[in-house]
Tab-separated table of C-alpha atoms (C1' of nucleotides) and ligand atoms in Angstrom:
chain	number	residue	atom	x	y	z
A	52	MET	CA	-30.685	-14.831	-37.202
A	53	PRO	CA	-33.450	-12.870	-38.937
A	54	HIS	CA	-33.990	-12.714	-42.678
A	55	ASP	CA	-32.919	-9.857	-44.801
A	56	THR	CA	-36.411	-9.655	-46.225
A	57	PRO	CA	-39.323	-7.495	-45.049
A	58	HIS	CA	-41.013	-10.713	-44.118
A	59	ALA	CA	-38.595	-11.252	-41.281
A	60	GLU	CA	-40.278	-8.927	-38.849
A	61	ALA	CA	-43.535	-10.809	-39.105
A	62	CYS	CA	-41.959	-14.221	-38.699
A	63	PRO	CA	-41.416	-15.467	-35.188
A	64	GLY	CA	-39.941	-18.707	-36.415
A	65	CYS	CA	-37.358	-16.845	-38.355
A	66	GLN	CA	-36.327	-14.673	-35.485
A	67	THR	CA	-36.248	-17.560	-33.072
A	68	PRO	CA	-34.628	-20.378	-34.955
A	69	ASP	CA	-34.884	-22.782	-32.116
A	70	LEU	CA	-38.589	-22.509	-32.182
A	71	ALA	CA	-38.326	-25.997	-33.558
A	72	PHE	CA	-38.644	-27.156	-29.982
A	73	ALA	CA	-41.574	-24.939	-29.133
A	74	GLN	CA	-45.196	-24.931	-30.099
A	75	HIS	CA	-45.497	-22.751	-33.158
A	76	ASP	CA	-47.286	-22.159	-36.411
A	77	HIS	CA	-45.323	-24.664	-38.368
A	78	GLY	CA	-47.228	-23.954	-41.547
A	79	HIS	CA	-45.397	-20.714	-41.485
A	80	CYS	CA	-41.949	-22.316	-41.229
A	81	SER	CA	-42.860	-24.550	-44.066
A	82	THR	CA	-44.405	-22.175	-46.592
A	83	ASP	CA	-41.786	-19.581	-45.894
A	84	ALA	CA	-38.840	-21.892	-46.457
A	85	LEU	CA	-40.431	-23.251	-49.605
A	86	ALA	CA	-41.117	-19.803	-51.000
A	87	ARG	CA	-37.585	-18.728	-50.350
A	88	ALA	CA	-36.173	-21.832	-51.973
A	89	GLU	CA	-38.311	-21.230	-55.059
A	90	ALA	CA	-37.144	-17.630	-55.319
A	91	LEU	CA	-33.524	-18.674	-54.916
A	92	ALA	CA	-33.826	-21.369	-57.541
A	93	VAL	CA	-35.138	-18.837	-60.044
A	94	ALA	CA	-32.446	-16.350	-59.129
A	95	ARG	CA	-29.757	-18.965	-59.595
A	96	GLY	CA	-31.143	-20.392	-62.794
A	97	VAL	CA	-31.551	-23.881	-61.350
A	98	ARG	CA	-34.752	-25.870	-61.618
A	99	LEU	CA	-36.871	-26.803	-58.658
A	100	THR	CA	-38.574	-29.605	-60.543
A	101	PRO	CA	-41.620	-31.493	-59.261
A	102	VAL	CA	-39.606	-34.273	-57.628
A	103	ARG	CA	-37.185	-31.869	-56.027
A	104	ARG	CA	-39.920	-29.588	-54.850
A	105	ARG	CA	-41.909	-32.471	-53.458
A	106	VAL	CA	-38.900	-33.796	-51.561
A	107	LEU	CA	-38.369	-30.382	-50.030
A	108	GLU	CA	-42.036	-30.261	-49.050
A	109	ILE	CA	-41.764	-33.666	-47.449
A	110	LEU	CA	-38.700	-32.627	-45.477
A	111	LEU	CA	-40.490	-29.458	-44.438
A	112	GLU	CA	-43.439	-31.284	-42.956
A	113	GLU	CA	-41.714	-31.635	-39.617
A	114	HIS	CA	-38.627	-30.501	-37.782
A	115	LYS	CA	-37.211	-33.961	-38.136
A	116	ALA	CA	-34.577	-35.655	-40.197
A	117	MET	CA	-35.699	-38.238	-42.745
A	118	GLY	CA	-33.736	-41.077	-44.252
A	119	ALA	CA	-33.435	-41.193	-48.023
A	120	TYR	CA	-35.497	-44.361	-48.110
A	121	ASP	CA	-38.295	-42.803	-46.099
A	122	VAL	CA	-38.423	-39.991	-48.603
A	123	LEU	CA	-38.314	-42.509	-51.418
A	124	THR	CA	-41.283	-44.418	-50.023
A	125	ARG	CA	-43.302	-41.233	-49.990
A	126	LEU	CA	-42.277	-40.358	-53.518
A	127	ALA	CA	-43.109	-43.800	-54.819
A	128	ALA	CA	-46.546	-43.638	-53.223
A	129	GLU	CA	-47.152	-40.455	-55.146
A	130	GLY	CA	-46.235	-41.810	-58.522
A	131	PHE	CA	-42.621	-40.798	-58.784
A	132	GLY	CA	-39.858	-43.304	-59.348
A	133	ASN	CA	-39.331	-45.893	-56.674
A	134	GLN	CA	-35.613	-46.495	-56.959
A	135	PRO	CA	-32.994	-45.048	-54.592
A	136	PRO	CA	-31.347	-42.681	-57.075
A	137	VAL	CA	-34.605	-40.778	-57.417
A	138	ALA	CA	-34.475	-39.777	-53.773
A	139	TYR	CA	-30.719	-39.395	-53.530
A	140	ARG	CA	-30.515	-37.154	-56.568
A	141	ALA	CA	-33.196	-34.831	-55.319
A	142	LEU	CA	-31.632	-34.728	-51.868
A	143	GLU	CA	-28.231	-34.017	-53.337
A	144	PHE	CA	-29.665	-31.141	-55.339
A	145	LEU	CA	-31.345	-29.680	-52.285
A	146	GLU	CA	-28.179	-29.961	-50.282
A	147	ASP	CA	-26.050	-28.392	-53.007
A	148	GLN	CA	-28.433	-25.484	-53.146
A	149	GLY	CA	-28.523	-25.147	-49.386
A	150	PHE	CA	-32.220	-26.013	-49.231
A	151	ALA	CA	-31.566	-29.051	-47.071
A	152	HIS	CA	-28.833	-30.410	-44.854
A	153	ARG	CA	-27.476	-33.852	-44.301
A	154	ILE	CA	-27.391	-35.027	-40.704
A	155	CYS	CA	-24.408	-37.308	-40.828
A	156	ARG	CA	-24.983	-38.896	-37.512
A	157	LEU	CA	-28.440	-40.075	-38.472
A	158	ASN	CA	-27.777	-40.877	-42.110
A	159	ALA	CA	-30.655	-38.538	-42.738
A	160	PHE	CA	-31.666	-35.216	-44.196
A	161	THR	CA	-33.518	-32.215	-42.906
A	162	ALA	CA	-34.915	-29.112	-44.598
A	163	CYS	CA	-32.960	-25.947	-44.125
A	164	MET	CA	-34.909	-23.394	-42.164
A	165	HIS	CA	-32.836	-20.508	-43.433
A	166	PRO	CA	-32.267	-21.033	-47.133
A	167	GLY	CA	-30.259	-18.291	-48.728
A	168	GLU	CA	-28.763	-17.022	-45.571
A	169	ASP	CA	-25.057	-17.600	-45.313
A	170	HIS	CA	-25.235	-19.750	-42.265
A	171	ALA	CA	-22.982	-22.247	-40.606
A	172	PRO	CA	-25.537	-24.430	-38.925
A	173	ALA	CA	-25.187	-26.582	-35.855
A	174	PHE	CA	-27.826	-29.228	-35.376
A	175	LEU	CA	-29.460	-30.041	-32.086
A	176	ILE	CA	-30.949	-33.498	-32.186
A	177	CYS	CA	-33.306	-34.618	-29.436
A	178	ARG	CA	-32.699	-38.293	-28.789
A	179	VAL	CA	-36.198	-38.734	-27.370
A	180	CYS	CA	-38.549	-36.970	-29.769
A	181	ASP	CA	-36.147	-36.854	-32.738
A	182	THR	CA	-36.741	-33.197	-33.346
A	183	VAL	CA	-33.879	-31.501	-35.166
A	184	ALA	CA	-33.242	-27.802	-34.713
A	185	GLU	CA	-30.836	-25.718	-36.656
A	186	ALA	CA	-29.017	-23.455	-34.257
A	187	PRO	CA	-26.973	-20.428	-35.241
A	188	ALA	CA	-23.387	-21.529	-35.037
A	189	ALA	CA	-21.339	-18.532	-36.034
A	190	PRO	CA	-19.537	-18.405	-32.660
A	191	VAL	CA	-19.008	-22.151	-32.757
A	192	MET	CA	-17.524	-21.996	-36.215
A	193	ALA	CA	-15.322	-19.109	-35.143
A	194	ALA	CA	-13.934	-21.150	-32.265
A	195	LEU	CA	-13.459	-24.147	-34.515
A	196	THR	CA	-11.723	-22.139	-37.214
A	197	LYS	CA	-9.406	-20.701	-34.619
A	198	ALA	CA	-8.571	-24.106	-33.158
A	199	ALA	CA	-7.853	-25.439	-36.639
A	200	ALA	CA	-5.727	-22.450	-37.547
A	201	GLN	CA	-3.448	-23.194	-34.619
A	202	SER	CA	-2.259	-26.264	-36.452
A	203	GLY	CA	-2.359	-24.625	-39.858
A	204	PHE	CA	-5.479	-26.454	-40.974
A	205	VAL	CA	-7.869	-24.682	-43.322
A	206	ILE	CA	-11.514	-25.602	-42.863
A	207	GLU	CA	-13.717	-25.840	-45.913
A	208	ARG	CA	-16.820	-27.470	-44.493
A	209	ALA	CA	-17.795	-28.535	-41.023
A	210	ASN	CA	-20.417	-30.763	-39.495
A	211	ILE	CA	-21.535	-29.826	-36.050
A	212	GLU	CA	-24.146	-32.152	-34.638
A	213	ALA	CA	-25.184	-32.356	-31.013
A	214	LEU	CA	-27.271	-35.098	-29.482
A	215	GLY	CA	-29.200	-34.473	-26.306
A	216	LEU	CA	-32.535	-33.494	-24.865
A	217	CYS	CA	-34.817	-30.764	-26.103
A	218	PRO	CA	-36.508	-28.532	-23.512
A	219	ALA	CA	-39.757	-30.490	-23.615
A	220	CYS	CA	-38.159	-33.915	-23.262
A	221	ALA	CA	-35.709	-32.708	-20.620
A	222	GLY	CA	-38.660	-31.363	-18.640
A	223	THR	CA	-40.584	-34.623	-18.798
A	224	ALA	CA	-37.677	-36.661	-17.477
B	124	MET	CA	-3.568	-30.539	-23.865
B	125	PRO	CA	-0.776	-32.404	-22.038
B	126	HIS	CA	-1.254	-35.557	-20.048
B	127	ASP	CA	-1.553	-35.629	-16.341
B	128	THR	CA	1.209	-38.213	-16.221
B	129	PRO	CA	4.959	-37.643	-15.827
B	130	HIS	CA	5.292	-38.925	-19.336
B	131	ALA	CA	3.695	-35.793	-20.703
B	132	GLU	CA	6.755	-33.641	-20.526
B	133	ALA	CA	8.700	-36.029	-22.688
B	134	CYS	CA	5.982	-36.413	-25.274
B	135	PRO	CA	5.907	-33.832	-28.037
B	136	GLY	CA	2.940	-35.477	-29.687
B	137	CYS	CA	0.982	-35.198	-26.517
B	138	GLN	CA	1.747	-31.580	-26.021
B	139	THR	CA	1.084	-30.722	-29.627
B	140	PRO	CA	-1.973	-32.704	-30.557
B	141	ASP	CA	-2.007	-31.502	-34.102
B	142	LEU	CA	1.318	-33.038	-34.678
B	143	ALA	CA	-0.708	-35.421	-36.759
B	144	PHE	CA	-0.023	-33.123	-39.659
B	145	ALA	CA	3.687	-32.826	-38.998
B	146	GLN	CA	6.606	-35.183	-39.322
B	147	HIS	CA	6.983	-36.887	-36.006
B	148	ASP	CA	8.002	-40.012	-34.179
B	149	HIS	CA	4.762	-41.811	-34.719
B	150	GLY	CA	5.928	-44.875	-32.860
B	151	HIS	CA	5.671	-42.714	-29.838
B	152	CYS	CA	2.064	-41.679	-30.476
B	153	SER	CA	1.220	-45.279	-30.985
B	154	THR	CA	2.907	-46.989	-28.057
B	155	ASP	CA	1.889	-44.227	-25.717
B	156	ALA	CA	-1.797	-44.368	-26.603
B	157	LEU	CA	-1.774	-48.141	-26.390
B	158	ALA	CA	-0.081	-48.163	-23.003
B	159	ARG	CA	-2.544	-45.663	-21.651
B	160	ALA	CA	-5.481	-47.646	-22.964
B	161	GLU	CA	-4.156	-50.785	-21.331
B	162	ALA	CA	-3.751	-49.045	-18.000
B	163	LEU	CA	-7.233	-47.583	-18.211
B	164	ALA	CA	-8.757	-50.925	-19.061
B	165	VAL	CA	-7.193	-52.476	-15.975
B	166	ALA	CA	-8.271	-49.566	-13.822
B	167	ARG	CA	-11.835	-49.840	-15.069
B	168	GLY	CA	-12.033	-53.603	-14.836
B	169	VAL	CA	-12.783	-54.045	-18.523
B	170	ARG	CA	-10.910	-56.440	-20.742
B	171	LEU	CA	-8.689	-55.333	-23.579
B	172	THR	CA	-8.848	-58.728	-25.229
B	173	PRO	CA	-6.648	-59.772	-28.158
B	174	VAL	CA	-9.150	-58.729	-30.823
B	175	ARG	CA	-9.851	-55.418	-29.167
B	176	ARG	CA	-6.209	-54.726	-28.591
B	177	ARG	CA	-5.315	-55.639	-32.132
B	178	VAL	CA	-8.014	-53.358	-33.521
B	179	LEU	CA	-6.656	-50.505	-31.464
B	180	GLU	CA	-3.157	-51.250	-32.731
B	181	ILE	CA	-4.414	-51.229	-36.295
B	182	LEU	CA	-6.151	-47.901	-35.795
B	183	LEU	CA	-3.010	-46.530	-34.216
B	184	GLU	CA	-0.819	-47.358	-37.179
B	185	GLU	CA	-1.612	-44.082	-38.854
B	186	HIS	CA	-3.367	-40.811	-38.195
B	187	LYS	CA	-6.148	-41.903	-40.479
B	188	ALA	CA	-9.665	-43.140	-40.138
B	189	MET	CA	-10.404	-46.724	-41.130
B	190	GLY	CA	-13.675	-48.267	-42.156
B	191	ALA	CA	-14.969	-51.218	-40.161
B	192	TYR	CA	-14.507	-53.483	-43.151
B	193	ASP	CA	-10.894	-52.427	-43.618
B	194	VAL	CA	-10.262	-53.344	-40.021
B	195	LEU	CA	-12.125	-56.594	-40.524
B	196	THR	CA	-9.973	-57.530	-43.507
B	197	ARG	CA	-6.873	-57.067	-41.410
B	198	LEU	CA	-8.312	-59.098	-38.563
B	199	ALA	CA	-9.364	-61.918	-40.842
B	200	ALA	CA	-5.872	-62.058	-42.366
B	201	GLU	CA	-4.498	-62.532	-38.882
B	202	GLY	CA	-6.718	-65.419	-37.955
B	203	PHE	CA	-9.536	-63.651	-36.155
B	204	GLY	CA	-13.137	-63.962	-37.263
B	205	ASN	CA	-14.033	-62.632	-40.675
B	206	GLN	CA	-17.607	-61.526	-40.126
B	207	PRO	CA	-18.654	-57.894	-39.627
B	208	PRO	CA	-19.721	-58.208	-35.989
B	209	VAL	CA	-16.163	-59.088	-35.031
B	210	ALA	CA	-14.955	-55.685	-36.171
B	211	TYR	CA	-18.005	-53.731	-35.098
B	212	ARG	CA	-18.008	-55.172	-31.612
B	213	ALA	CA	-14.376	-54.357	-31.027
B	214	LEU	CA	-14.822	-50.875	-32.430
B	215	GLU	CA	-17.866	-50.285	-30.263
B	216	PHE	CA	-15.927	-51.347	-27.204
B	217	LEU	CA	-13.061	-49.023	-28.045
B	218	GLU	CA	-15.431	-46.151	-28.618
B	219	ASP	CA	-17.334	-46.796	-25.390
B	220	GLN	CA	-14.063	-46.739	-23.495
B	221	GLY	CA	-12.897	-43.607	-25.271
B	222	PHE	CA	-9.993	-45.440	-26.907
B	223	ALA	CA	-11.270	-44.667	-30.382
B	224	HIS	CA	-13.644	-42.252	-32.030
B	225	ARG	CA	-16.147	-42.639	-34.813
B	226	ILE	CA	-15.792	-40.206	-37.664
B	227	CYS	CA	-19.398	-39.976	-38.766
B	228	ARG	CA	-18.733	-38.180	-41.974
B	229	LEU	CA	-16.423	-40.908	-43.210
B	230	ASN	CA	-18.257	-43.895	-41.775
B	231	ALA	CA	-14.927	-44.671	-40.212
B	232	PHE	CA	-13.039	-44.913	-36.954
B	233	THR	CA	-9.831	-43.445	-35.620
B	234	ALA	CA	-7.753	-44.139	-32.549
B	235	CYS	CA	-8.013	-41.629	-29.758
B	236	MET	CA	-4.738	-39.838	-29.207
B	237	HIS	CA	-5.650	-38.795	-25.685
B	238	PRO	CA	-7.321	-41.739	-24.009
B	239	GLY	CA	-8.334	-41.057	-20.465
B	240	GLU	CA	-8.286	-37.335	-20.765
B	241	ASP	CA	-11.684	-35.762	-20.506
B	242	HIS	CA	-11.681	-34.267	-23.931
B	243	ALA	CA	-14.283	-32.968	-26.318
B	244	PRO	CA	-12.539	-33.614	-29.575
B	245	ALA	CA	-12.995	-31.894	-32.889
B	246	PHE	CA	-11.688	-33.727	-35.914
B	247	LEU	CA	-9.777	-32.077	-38.702
B	248	ILE	CA	-9.941	-34.206	-41.815
B	249	CYS	CA	-7.676	-33.426	-44.740
B	250	ARG	CA	-9.560	-34.171	-47.943
B	251	VAL	CA	-6.326	-34.680	-49.870
B	252	CYS	CA	-4.140	-36.879	-47.698
B	253	ASP	CA	-6.949	-38.238	-45.481
B	254	THR	CA	-5.062	-37.495	-42.308
B	255	VAL	CA	-7.306	-37.061	-39.293
B	256	ALA	CA	-6.189	-34.906	-36.390
B	257	GLU	CA	-7.879	-34.626	-33.063
B	258	ALA	CA	-7.923	-30.968	-32.084
B	259	PRO	CA	-8.707	-29.665	-28.621
B	260	ALA	CA	-12.220	-28.385	-28.815
B	261	ALA	CA	-13.036	-27.136	-25.357
B	262	PRO	CA	-13.728	-23.597	-26.603
B	263	VAL	CA	-15.785	-24.977	-29.474
B	264	MET	CA	-17.858	-27.108	-27.147
B	265	ALA	CA	-18.317	-24.140	-24.856
B	266	ALA	CA	-19.703	-22.055	-27.706
B	267	LEU	CA	-21.921	-24.907	-28.808
B	268	THR	CA	-23.218	-25.563	-25.331
B	269	LYS	CA	-24.026	-21.911	-24.978
B	270	ALA	CA	-25.854	-21.761	-28.301
B	271	ALA	CA	-27.859	-24.829	-27.339
B	272	ALA	CA	-28.672	-23.470	-23.921
B	273	GLN	CA	-30.302	-20.449	-25.498
B	274	SER	CA	-33.060	-22.697	-26.710
B	275	GLY	CA	-33.088	-24.832	-23.602
B	276	PHE	CA	-31.388	-27.775	-25.259
B	277	VAL	CA	-29.105	-29.946	-23.158
B	278	ILE	CA	-26.192	-31.476	-25.062
B	279	GLU	CA	-25.087	-34.975	-24.167
B	280	ARG	CA	-22.709	-35.763	-26.987
B	281	ALA	CA	-21.496	-33.797	-29.954
B	282	ASN	CA	-19.794	-34.567	-33.215
B	283	ILE	CA	-17.584	-31.853	-34.558
B	284	GLU	CA	-15.939	-32.763	-37.816
B	285	ALA	CA	-14.222	-30.356	-40.154
B	286	LEU	CA	-13.172	-31.126	-43.686
B	287	GLY	CA	-10.418	-29.123	-45.331
B	288	LEU	CA	-6.758	-28.977	-46.079
B	289	CYS	CA	-3.936	-29.818	-43.730
B	290	PRO	CA	-0.889	-27.526	-43.707
B	291	ALA	CA	1.109	-29.767	-46.014
B	292	CYS	CA	-1.608	-30.198	-48.623
B	293	ALA	CA	-2.604	-26.535	-48.460
B	294	GLY	CA	1.033	-25.640	-49.116
B	295	THR	CA	1.312	-27.898	-52.139
B	296	ALA	CA	-1.786	-26.433	-53.772
C	85	DG	C1'	-12.353	-79.853	-8.837
C	86	DA	C1'	-17.251	-79.423	-10.525
C	87	DT	C1'	-20.771	-76.330	-11.580
C	88	DA	C1'	-22.952	-72.156	-12.622
C	89	DT	C1'	-22.818	-67.368	-14.524
C	90	DG	C1'	-21.577	-63.640	-17.194
C	91	DT	C1'	-18.892	-62.148	-20.942
C	92	DA	C1'	-16.553	-62.504	-25.447
C	93	DT	C1'	-16.176	-64.506	-29.885
C	94	DG	C1'	-17.533	-66.994	-34.242
C	95	DT	C1'	-20.851	-67.441	-37.814
C	96	DG	C1'	-24.758	-67.108	-41.022
C	97	DA	C1'	-28.235	-64.307	-42.365
C	98	DT	C1'	-30.278	-60.001	-43.105
C	99	DA	C1'	-31.270	-54.982	-43.009
C	100	DC	C1'	-30.006	-50.520	-44.170
C	101	DT	C1'	-27.515	-46.871	-46.896
C	102	DA	C1'	-25.539	-45.279	-51.200
C	103	DT	C1'	-23.733	-45.227	-55.981
C	104	DA	C1'	-22.655	-46.813	-60.878
C	105	DA	C1'	-24.249	-47.309	-65.401
C	106	DC	C1'	-27.345	-46.930	-69.030
C	107	DA	C1'	-31.877	-45.742	-71.437
C	108	DC	C1'	-35.238	-42.439	-72.370
C	109	DG	C1'	-37.587	-38.009	-72.533
C	110	DT	C1'	-37.622	-32.971	-72.640
C	111	DC	C1'	-36.216	-28.570	-73.743
C	112	DA	C1'	-33.415	-24.801	-75.611
C	113	DA	C1'	-29.577	-23.308	-78.645
C	114	DG	C1'	-27.660	-23.382	-82.930
D	249	DC	C1'	-33.957	-30.332	-87.600
D	250	DT	C1'	-30.140	-31.519	-85.055
D	251	DT	C1'	-27.495	-31.324	-81.207
D	252	DG	C1'	-26.349	-31.230	-76.527
D	253	DA	C1'	-27.382	-30.491	-71.699
D	254	DC	C1'	-30.191	-31.853	-68.222
D	255	DG	C1'	-33.453	-34.513	-65.553
D	256	DT	C1'	-35.714	-38.822	-64.668
D	257	DG	C1'	-36.531	-43.901	-64.600
D	258	DT	C1'	-34.598	-48.367	-63.989
D	259	DT	C1'	-31.395	-52.324	-63.230
D	260	DA	C1'	-27.809	-53.754	-60.797
D	261	DT	C1'	-24.374	-53.543	-57.406
D	262	DA	C1'	-21.406	-51.702	-53.714
D	263	DG	C1'	-20.773	-50.396	-49.005
D	264	DT	C1'	-22.237	-50.078	-44.071
D	265	DA	C1'	-24.333	-52.062	-39.964
D	266	DT	C1'	-27.120	-55.174	-37.016
D	267	DC	C1'	-29.729	-59.455	-35.507
D	268	DA	C1'	-29.844	-63.986	-33.734
D	269	DC	C1'	-27.912	-68.002	-32.278
D	270	DA	C1'	-24.115	-71.189	-31.062
D	271	DT	C1'	-19.811	-71.836	-28.894
D	272	DA	C1'	-15.869	-70.892	-25.998
D	273	DC	C1'	-13.784	-68.903	-22.127
D	274	DA	C1'	-13.159	-66.496	-17.949
D	275	DT	C1'	-14.420	-65.943	-13.280
D	276	DA	C1'	-17.109	-66.845	-9.133
D	277	DT	C1'	-19.370	-70.279	-6.047
D	278	DC	C1'	-19.858	-74.367	-3.931
E	397	ZN	ZN1	-41.713	-25.092	-37.593
E	398	ZN	ZN1	-37.403	-33.731	-27.710
E	399	ZN	ZN1	1.634	-39.857	-34.834
E	400	ZN	ZN1	-9.770	-38.565	-28.297
DNA sequence: GATATGTATGTGATACTATAACACGTCAAG
DNA sequence: CTTGACGTGTTATAGTATCACATACATATC
């Protein structure tokens, strides 16, 4: 699922979403996603304030999901507020804007690796190393929409979360 | 997704899983699922004790998801223990045995309408009437498994939960 | 039948996750 | 300058889930 920007061609991580599981230049993932989020925020007239931006940066540090309280601890250590709403509000903003996703199963949040793209993500969660990858789920959503339609149900939002073993951890075992 | 028992032919709910959204003889859903769970428990040598059985009955009362504390309140009113572990332990047992499912997104649990069948369920949750239907998701799982395999990820368990409008509520709006 | 063993339940305490409600500061529009 | 919308900080509280230990009960063994 490549970008629609010129940048896409130069970005292995963007052309291989599931790079999350492979060795890669993660700085690239991170700065790219952040830059795109900033551009989108401007375009939409919403404000990527210091707290919000910092939370996104924290989420972008790794391909993991973080609990709201883990984020909060980091924020507090950096001089931001130290009460739950500080973290939850920033996370809610990021999710509303599609800059982050909630991983229901883990009660946790992860940065979106494809902000701005109209994507229906499925999450692959390694139960050993906790890495979370965002897999392209268009075919999955299509199948799900079809199954729902058979009983007349109209889907508005879907959570697709898979737990299992990433290539590295499957290999070790 | 009909049963593999003779009963299947006589059971509209079993042949039309998404009957959850339609008017139907719910007593049938309920007694059937309970009977099948009992048989499975015997076959597996596990014990469907009074608490566990009662929790399953409570979940079976409606095609809804119930929070652990809602279940606990009911249990307590009936003379069982009134502390959280009582409910959580029974719910965990039911989930382990495939007699109930956890709906992550709602922090809630719902009775399985197809106990014993090897099913990969997707849940259709109506955001208006709160009805939860268990849709056959074999094609969805197939698509998901395929997407995961492309990055070498091996899926062990998946949560597929869709939020939207059931036929009735979509019609009203 | 008595004893031992594993399993299930009851209970108190505690940890973890999330939201409500209100005060204060900032900034831009009128 | 005033107003109103928005974002943040803070207190308090609600909701979800697990730990740890004691007790009871079933089954298996002797
Ligand atoms: Zn990366
Ligand atoms: Zn892994
Ligand atoms: Zn029914
Ligand atoms: Zn089921």
